[in-house]
Structures are given as structure tokens and as C-alpha cells.
Short mmCIF file of C-alpha atoms in Angstrom, two decimals:
data_model
loop_
_atom_site.label_atom_id
_atom_site.label_comp_id
_atom_site.label_asym_id
_atom_site.label_seq_id
_atom_site.Cartn_x
_atom_site.Cartn_y
_atom_site.Cartn_z
CA ARG A 1321 19.96 11.17 37.37
CA LEU A 1322 18.24 10.26 33.64
CA VAL A 1323 14.16 9.30 33.24
CA VAL A 1324 14.16 8.35 29.52
CA ILE A 1325 10.95 7.71 27.86
CA GLY A 1326 10.42 6.54 24.84
CA GLY A 1327 10.63 3.60 22.48
CA ASP A 1328 13.35 0.48 22.15
CA GLY A 1329 15.46 3.55 19.81
CA SER A 1330 15.64 5.72 22.72
CA LEU A 1331 16.56 3.27 25.30
CA SER A 1332 19.45 1.54 23.58
CA GLY A 1333 21.27 5.23 22.43
CA ALA A 1334 19.99 6.19 26.50
CA ASP A 1335 21.67 3.51 27.96
CA GLU A 1336 25.06 4.05 25.43
CA PHE A 1337 24.79 7.51 26.52
CA ARG A 1338 25.66 6.08 30.53
CA ARG A 1339 28.22 4.14 29.32
CA GLU A 1340 29.94 6.35 27.72
CA TRP A 1341 29.38 8.89 30.17
CA PRO A 1342 32.67 8.50 31.86
CA GLY A 1343 34.61 9.64 29.30
CA LEU A 1344 32.69 12.05 28.37
CA LEU A 1345 33.15 13.50 31.62
CA ALA A 1346 37.03 13.40 31.40
CA GLU A 1347 36.56 15.52 27.74
CA LEU A 1348 34.87 18.16 29.67
CA VAL A 1349 37.68 18.19 32.43
CA GLN A 1350 40.34 18.83 29.46
CA MET A 1351 38.05 21.20 27.91
CA GLY A 1352 37.67 23.19 30.93
CA GLU A 1353 34.04 23.20 30.77
CA ILE A 1354 33.42 21.56 34.51
CA THR A 1355 36.03 21.04 37.04
CA GLN A 1356 37.72 17.51 37.98
CA GLU A 1357 35.40 17.89 41.18
CA MET A 1358 32.66 18.11 39.49
CA ALA A 1359 33.41 15.47 37.90
CA ASP A 1360 33.99 13.45 40.72
CA ALA A 1361 31.24 14.19 41.89
CA HIS A 1362 28.56 12.31 39.37
CA PRO A 1363 30.81 9.51 38.80
CA GLN A 1364 28.13 7.54 37.00
CA LEU A 1365 24.69 8.02 35.00
CA ILE A 1366 22.04 6.74 36.78
CA MET A 1367 18.78 5.79 34.67
CA ALA A 1368 15.47 4.38 34.49
CA GLY A 1369 13.58 3.97 31.07
CA LEU A 1370 10.02 4.56 30.22
CA VAL A 1371 8.07 2.83 27.55
CA GLY A 1372 6.21 5.39 24.96
CA SER A 1373 5.28 3.73 22.05
CA ILE A 1374 1.61 3.07 20.77
CA ASP A 1375 2.45 -0.12 19.34
CA ASN A 1376 2.40 -2.13 22.17
CA ASP A 1377 5.72 -3.98 21.66
CA MET A 1378 8.38 -3.87 24.58
CA PHE A 1379 9.14 -6.63 26.83
CA GLY A 1380 8.67 -6.15 30.64
CA THR A 1381 5.11 -4.13 30.45
CA ASP A 1382 1.77 -4.96 29.94
CA ILE A 1383 1.45 -2.13 28.09
CA THR A 1384 3.16 1.02 27.09
CA ILE A 1385 2.32 4.56 27.32
CA GLY A 1386 0.06 5.24 24.61
CA ALA A 1387 -1.12 2.35 23.22
CA ASP A 1388 -4.43 2.60 24.47
CA THR A 1389 -4.89 6.39 23.67
CA ALA A 1390 -4.03 5.35 20.36
CA LEU A 1391 -6.68 2.25 20.26
CA HIS A 1392 -9.35 4.40 21.63
CA ARG A 1393 -8.33 7.19 18.40
CA ILE A 1394 -8.85 3.66 15.64
CA THR A 1395 -11.67 2.44 17.35
CA GLU A 1396 -13.53 6.11 17.00
CA ALA A 1397 -12.50 5.91 13.56
CA VAL A 1398 -13.61 2.57 12.45
CA ASP A 1399 -16.87 2.85 14.18
CA ALA A 1400 -17.87 6.42 12.29
CA ILE A 1401 -16.06 4.44 8.71
CA ALA A 1402 -18.79 1.67 9.72
CA SER A 1403 -21.83 4.05 9.63
CA THR A 1404 -20.94 5.21 5.89
CA ALA A 1405 -19.96 1.39 5.20
CA ALA A 1406 -23.40 0.39 6.30
CA SER A 1407 -25.93 2.79 4.80
CA HIS A 1408 -23.72 2.66 1.18
CA GLN A 1409 -23.06 -1.31 1.93
CA ARG A 1410 -20.10 -0.93 1.18
CA ALA A 1411 -16.14 -3.11 1.89
CA PHE A 1412 -13.84 -0.94 4.01
CA ILE A 1413 -10.21 -1.27 4.39
CA VAL A 1414 -8.45 0.04 7.20
CA GLU A 1415 -4.55 0.66 7.57
CA VAL A 1416 -3.11 0.94 11.42
CA MET A 1417 -0.14 1.49 12.51
CA GLY A 1418 2.53 -1.51 13.02
CA HIS A 1419 5.29 -2.09 11.40
CA ASN A 1420 6.12 -5.25 13.39
CA SER A 1421 3.44 -4.86 15.19
CA GLY A 1422 0.12 -5.92 14.83
CA TYR A 1423 -1.34 -5.10 18.14
CA LEU A 1424 -3.67 -2.20 17.28
CA ALA A 1425 -4.63 -4.23 14.13
CA LEU A 1426 -6.08 -6.77 16.62
CA MET A 1427 -7.34 -5.16 19.47
CA SER A 1428 -8.74 -2.87 17.25
CA ALA A 1429 -10.53 -5.44 15.01
CA ILE A 1430 -11.86 -7.11 18.24
CA ALA A 1431 -13.31 -4.29 19.51
CA THR A 1432 -14.66 -2.48 16.44
CA GLY A 1433 -15.91 -6.11 15.48
CA ALA A 1434 -14.37 -5.79 12.19
CA ASN A 1435 -14.34 -9.04 9.29
CA TRP A 1436 -10.91 -9.73 9.03
CA VAL A 1437 -7.62 -8.57 10.13
CA PHE A 1438 -4.22 -8.75 9.15
CA ILE A 1439 -0.85 -8.61 11.83
CA PRO A 1440 2.77 -8.99 10.65
CA GLU A 1441 3.33 -11.35 13.96
CA SER A 1442 0.35 -14.02 11.70
CA PRO A 1443 0.07 -14.05 8.35
CA PRO A 1444 -2.50 -16.20 6.75
CA GLU A 1445 -1.53 -19.59 6.88
CA SER A 1446 -3.68 -20.66 4.02
CA ASP A 1447 -1.87 -19.78 0.47
CA ASP A 1448 -5.67 -19.28 -1.24
CA TRP A 1449 -5.91 -16.56 2.00
CA GLU A 1450 -8.00 -14.10 -0.99
CA ALA A 1451 -10.34 -16.66 -1.67
CA GLU A 1452 -11.09 -17.85 1.73
CA MET A 1453 -11.32 -13.76 2.99
CA CYS A 1454 -13.98 -13.52 0.11
CA GLN A 1455 -15.57 -16.22 0.95
CA ALA A 1456 -15.53 -15.15 4.51
CA LEU A 1457 -17.33 -11.69 3.43
CA LEU A 1458 -19.06 -13.37 1.28
CA SER A 1459 -21.15 -15.21 3.88
CA GLY A 1460 -21.07 -12.90 5.89
CA ARG A 1461 -23.31 -10.41 3.45
CA LYS A 1462 -25.50 -13.02 2.98
CA ALA A 1463 -26.00 -13.95 6.41
CA GLY A 1464 -27.31 -10.24 7.19
CA ARG A 1465 -23.88 -7.53 7.47
CA ARG A 1466 -24.93 -4.77 5.40
CA HIS A 1467 -20.89 -3.83 5.42
CA SER A 1468 -17.63 -5.27 5.54
CA ILE A 1469 -14.32 -4.00 7.60
CA VAL A 1470 -10.72 -4.74 6.99
CA ILE A 1471 -8.35 -4.36 9.41
CA VAL A 1472 -4.97 -4.33 8.00
CA ALA A 1473 -1.55 -3.50 9.76
CA GLU A 1474 0.62 -1.86 7.70
CA GLY A 1475 3.49 -4.79 8.15
CA ALA A 1476 1.36 -6.85 7.51
CA ARG A 1477 2.34 -9.69 5.62
CA ASP A 1478 1.88 -13.21 3.42
CA ARG A 1479 3.70 -17.11 4.73
CA ASN A 1480 6.50 -15.89 1.90
CA GLY A 1481 7.10 -12.50 3.33
CA ASN A 1482 5.31 -10.90 0.67
CA PRO A 1483 3.73 -7.51 1.47
CA ILE A 1484 -0.01 -7.04 1.73
CA THR A 1485 -1.05 -4.05 1.27
CA SER A 1486 -3.93 -2.44 1.67
CA GLU A 1487 -4.96 -1.26 -2.13
CA HIS A 1488 -4.22 -5.04 -3.18
CA ILE A 1489 -6.82 -6.13 -0.40
CA LYS A 1490 -9.30 -3.22 -1.91
CA ASP A 1491 -8.29 -4.76 -5.66
CA LEU A 1492 -9.39 -8.19 -4.47
CA LEU A 1493 -12.53 -7.17 -2.58
CA HIS A 1494 -13.87 -5.38 -5.49
CA ASP A 1495 -12.12 -7.69 -8.94
CA ARG A 1496 -13.71 -10.91 -7.24
CA MET A 1497 -16.76 -10.04 -4.93
CA GLY A 1498 -17.62 -6.56 -6.87
CA GLU A 1499 -17.35 -4.95 -3.88
CA ASP A 1500 -17.48 -0.99 -3.50
CA THR A 1501 -14.31 -0.74 -1.51
CA ARG A 1502 -13.25 2.28 -0.03
CA VAL A 1503 -9.49 2.22 1.98
CA THR A 1504 -8.86 4.90 4.75
CA ILE A 1505 -5.11 5.13 6.28
CA LEU A 1506 -5.80 6.16 9.77
CA GLY A 1507 -1.83 7.19 9.73
CA HIS A 1508 -0.30 9.68 12.00
CA VAL A 1509 -3.66 10.29 13.40
CA GLN A 1510 -3.80 7.35 15.83
CA ARG A 1511 -0.84 9.34 17.52
CA GLY A 1512 -2.20 12.06 18.47
CA GLY A 1513 -4.67 14.46 20.25
CA ALA A 1514 -6.40 14.02 24.05
CA PRO A 1515 -4.60 10.79 26.09
CA SER A 1516 -6.95 8.37 27.05
CA ALA A 1517 -7.38 8.56 31.26
CA PHE A 1518 -5.63 5.33 31.20
CA ASP A 1519 -2.32 6.68 29.61
CA ARG A 1520 -2.74 9.25 32.08
CA TRP A 1521 -2.78 7.11 34.72
CA HIS A 1522 -0.28 4.75 33.78
CA SER A 1523 2.32 7.18 32.46
CA THR A 1524 1.29 9.31 36.08
CA ILE A 1525 2.60 6.33 38.28
CA LEU A 1526 5.41 4.79 36.51
CA GLY A 1527 6.42 8.22 36.23
CA ALA A 1528 6.49 8.94 40.35
CA ASP A 1529 8.04 4.88 39.76
CA ALA A 1530 11.13 5.94 37.67
CA VAL A 1531 11.66 9.17 40.03
CA ASP A 1532 11.79 6.73 43.38
CA GLU A 1533 14.18 4.06 41.04
CA VAL A 1534 16.82 7.04 40.04
CA LEU A 1535 16.98 8.42 43.49
CA THR A 1536 17.56 5.16 45.57
CA ALA A 1537 19.82 3.70 42.63
CA THR A 1538 23.51 3.14 43.12
CA ALA A 1539 25.62 3.71 40.26
CA GLU A 1540 26.53 -0.28 40.48
CA THR A 1541 22.81 -0.83 40.04
CA GLU A 1542 21.71 -2.02 36.60
CA PRO A 1543 19.15 0.60 34.91
CA LYS A 1544 15.43 -0.30 35.01
CA LEU A 1545 12.89 -0.64 32.91
CA ILE A 1546 9.53 0.67 34.73
CA GLY A 1547 6.90 -1.40 33.33
CA LEU A 1548 3.14 -2.52 33.50
CA ARG A 1549 2.52 -6.05 35.31
CA GLN A 1550 -1.70 -6.51 36.30
CA ASN A 1551 -2.41 -2.92 37.08
CA LYS A 1552 1.11 -2.38 39.15
CA PRO A 1553 4.66 -1.00 38.57
CA ILE A 1554 7.47 -3.44 37.67
CA ARG A 1555 11.38 -3.49 37.34
CA SER A 1556 13.39 -5.35 35.24
CA PRO A 1557 16.49 -5.21 33.18
CA LEU A 1558 16.24 -2.85 31.00
CA MET A 1559 18.34 -3.38 28.25
CA PRO A 1560 17.33 -7.43 28.01
CA ALA A 1561 13.99 -6.29 27.21
CA VAL A 1562 14.67 -3.58 24.35
CA ALA A 1563 16.71 -7.00 23.26
CA LYS A 1564 14.36 -9.33 23.10
CA THR A 1565 11.31 -6.76 22.34
CA LYS A 1566 14.30 -6.21 18.72
CA GLU A 1567 13.89 -10.30 18.74
CA VAL A 1568 10.32 -9.98 17.36
CA ALA A 1569 11.70 -8.51 14.27
CA LYS A 1570 13.99 -10.68 13.47
CA VAL A 1571 11.89 -14.01 13.43
CA ILE A 1572 9.21 -12.28 11.51
CA ALA A 1573 11.81 -11.00 8.79
CA ALA A 1574 13.32 -15.14 9.07
CA ARG A 1575 9.19 -16.07 8.63
CA ASP A 1576 9.48 -17.83 12.13
CA TYR A 1577 5.68 -16.62 12.62
CA GLU A 1578 5.35 -19.21 15.77
CA GLN A 1579 8.09 -17.87 17.37
CA ALA A 1580 6.87 -14.52 16.81
CA MET A 1581 4.04 -15.04 18.08
CA ALA A 1582 5.30 -16.64 21.48
CA LEU A 1583 7.59 -13.52 21.98
CA ARG A 1584 4.36 -11.28 22.14
CA GLY A 1585 2.82 -13.49 24.81
CA GLY A 1586 0.15 -15.43 26.02
CA SER A 1587 -2.50 -12.65 25.94
CA PHE A 1588 -2.01 -11.72 22.89
CA SER A 1589 -2.18 -14.92 21.13
CA GLU A 1590 -5.04 -15.65 22.93
CA SER A 1591 -6.83 -12.76 21.76
CA TYR A 1592 -5.79 -13.70 18.27
CA ARG A 1593 -7.09 -17.18 18.69
CA ILE A 1594 -10.83 -15.40 19.79
CA PHE A 1595 -10.61 -13.64 16.74
CA ARG A 1596 -10.17 -16.06 14.38
CA THR A 1597 -13.52 -17.35 16.07
CA LEU A 1598 -15.35 -14.36 15.94
CA MET A 1599 -14.32 -14.54 12.33
CA GLN A 1600 -15.86 -18.16 11.91
CA ALA A 1601 -19.11 -16.65 13.43
CA HIS A 1602 -19.55 -13.66 11.43
CA ALA A 1603 -19.01 -15.61 8.26
CA GLN A 1604 -21.58 -18.20 8.94
CA PRO A 1605 -24.80 -17.91 7.26
CA ALA A 1606 -28.15 -17.33 8.45
CA GLU A 1607 -30.12 -20.06 9.32
#
């Protein structure tokens, strides 16, 4: 009986281990490592999965273990950067993790009042996004903002699939706006440190439910993903959830961004709509 904590790779590997279990036992019996009686007593590997991922990109749960802590870490960093940015009237580009997931970039942009955000699931709609961004940031400065914050996910790209890098945005703001611009790449700082109170509660509740699942499941029971829905544990088939999660990367690679947003779910799309509204408000000049 095994509880696996990890991302889609760990969970996929664990499911393969589960399917190979009978053959592995047979090999151990043949090599004399275990007795036939011991193998017969444990004919199947019973498994449950918990999602440990800062990207919050797994189907079957509202939020993954670690995402809230990473979001706290990013918010604290951006708040610290904003103080320097305002005092020196600079623009800062903050790069966060998220190769195929824009959750951390989007939610930290909302939480910190950033001026612009780039996420993999929804590239800028206009081919002239560079001019639009510069105009919006310039309007914000004219309205009295002392600094500009742009948050970019590491996997951000344009509609043609070309990467949008933090260095490119930095050069863009410097060349077109004359902005004194700095880049901060948070990197693995996002993945470490003390977990938030929510993540401690979250992982404990799901861990207890996972133990209950493997103790009550039978050899015929399909492996379950233990997730959170409306702050309550929920169990769903593990491998279909993993398959849907991997589908997002495929549709992004195929440049089907509308489907990518749909696969992320309604709350993600609504959060993005809200941020776009905030961006427009930030860009309005003062009366």
C-alpha cells in the first residue's frame, strides 16, 4: 500500500510500478528473495496519489500542495522589489516558474497589483503587443505611478509560439520608453522555505484521506487521486487526471490557446479576465 506525493511524472511512474507489480514479485520469487507465500499475500500494489506541485496544474483538485507557499514567496519578493522600484522610479521584470502553467504568474500579478503579466496559456492577442504594453505602462506613469512591475512566467510565448523572455521585455522597455529597467528571476527561491499555514493544513487533511483510501481499497480498486474541492478532500481516478493534465502542454504546443484556457477551468479564466480589467484601469490617465 503506497501513497505517492509528486507531479504528473511521479504519479505516472507510480502507476507503471503498480502495473508491473505482479511481474516484479514473480522475479523476486524466482531469485529467492521472497517466498511464494509472501508474494501470494500481496498480489497487487494498492496506491493513492497526492499532488505536490507549485504550479497548481493538476486536474482533480482545486489547488496542489505547495502552490500556496510558492505564491506567498513570490508575493513577498514582489512587495520587496516594489519598494525599490518606487523609490528609484524603475521598471522591474519578475520571472516566475511555470513552463506550461501560468497560475503563479497570474495569481501573483493580481495579488501584487502588477501592471502586466505573461502566461503560457494565453499569449498576447495582438501581434503588436509590444507597443500596447509600452503604451499601457506609459499611461500608468502619466497617471502618477512611480514604478512598473511586469510578471512573466518562464514558459511565456507569443501567438506564434515564440518565447517572450524577461530580457526581451527589459530591452523593450528600455529602448522604447527609456525606462531604467531591472530583471529579477526568482528561480528556486519559490520552491523552498517554510510552508504556509494553508499548505500545512491542506497536506495533512489530504494525507489522512489518502491513508484511509489505501487501507480500505481492494485489489480491484482503481488508483485514486486525492484532491481538494471546496476545502474538502475529493477522490477521483488517478490516471485520467494525469492524462488531462498532460493535455494542456499538448494544446499549448499546438497553439490552441482557447482550449488551453478551457482546460485550466472557469476560475482560472475568470481570474485572467479580472486581471485584464485591472490592467486597463491601471493604464487610464488621471482626470
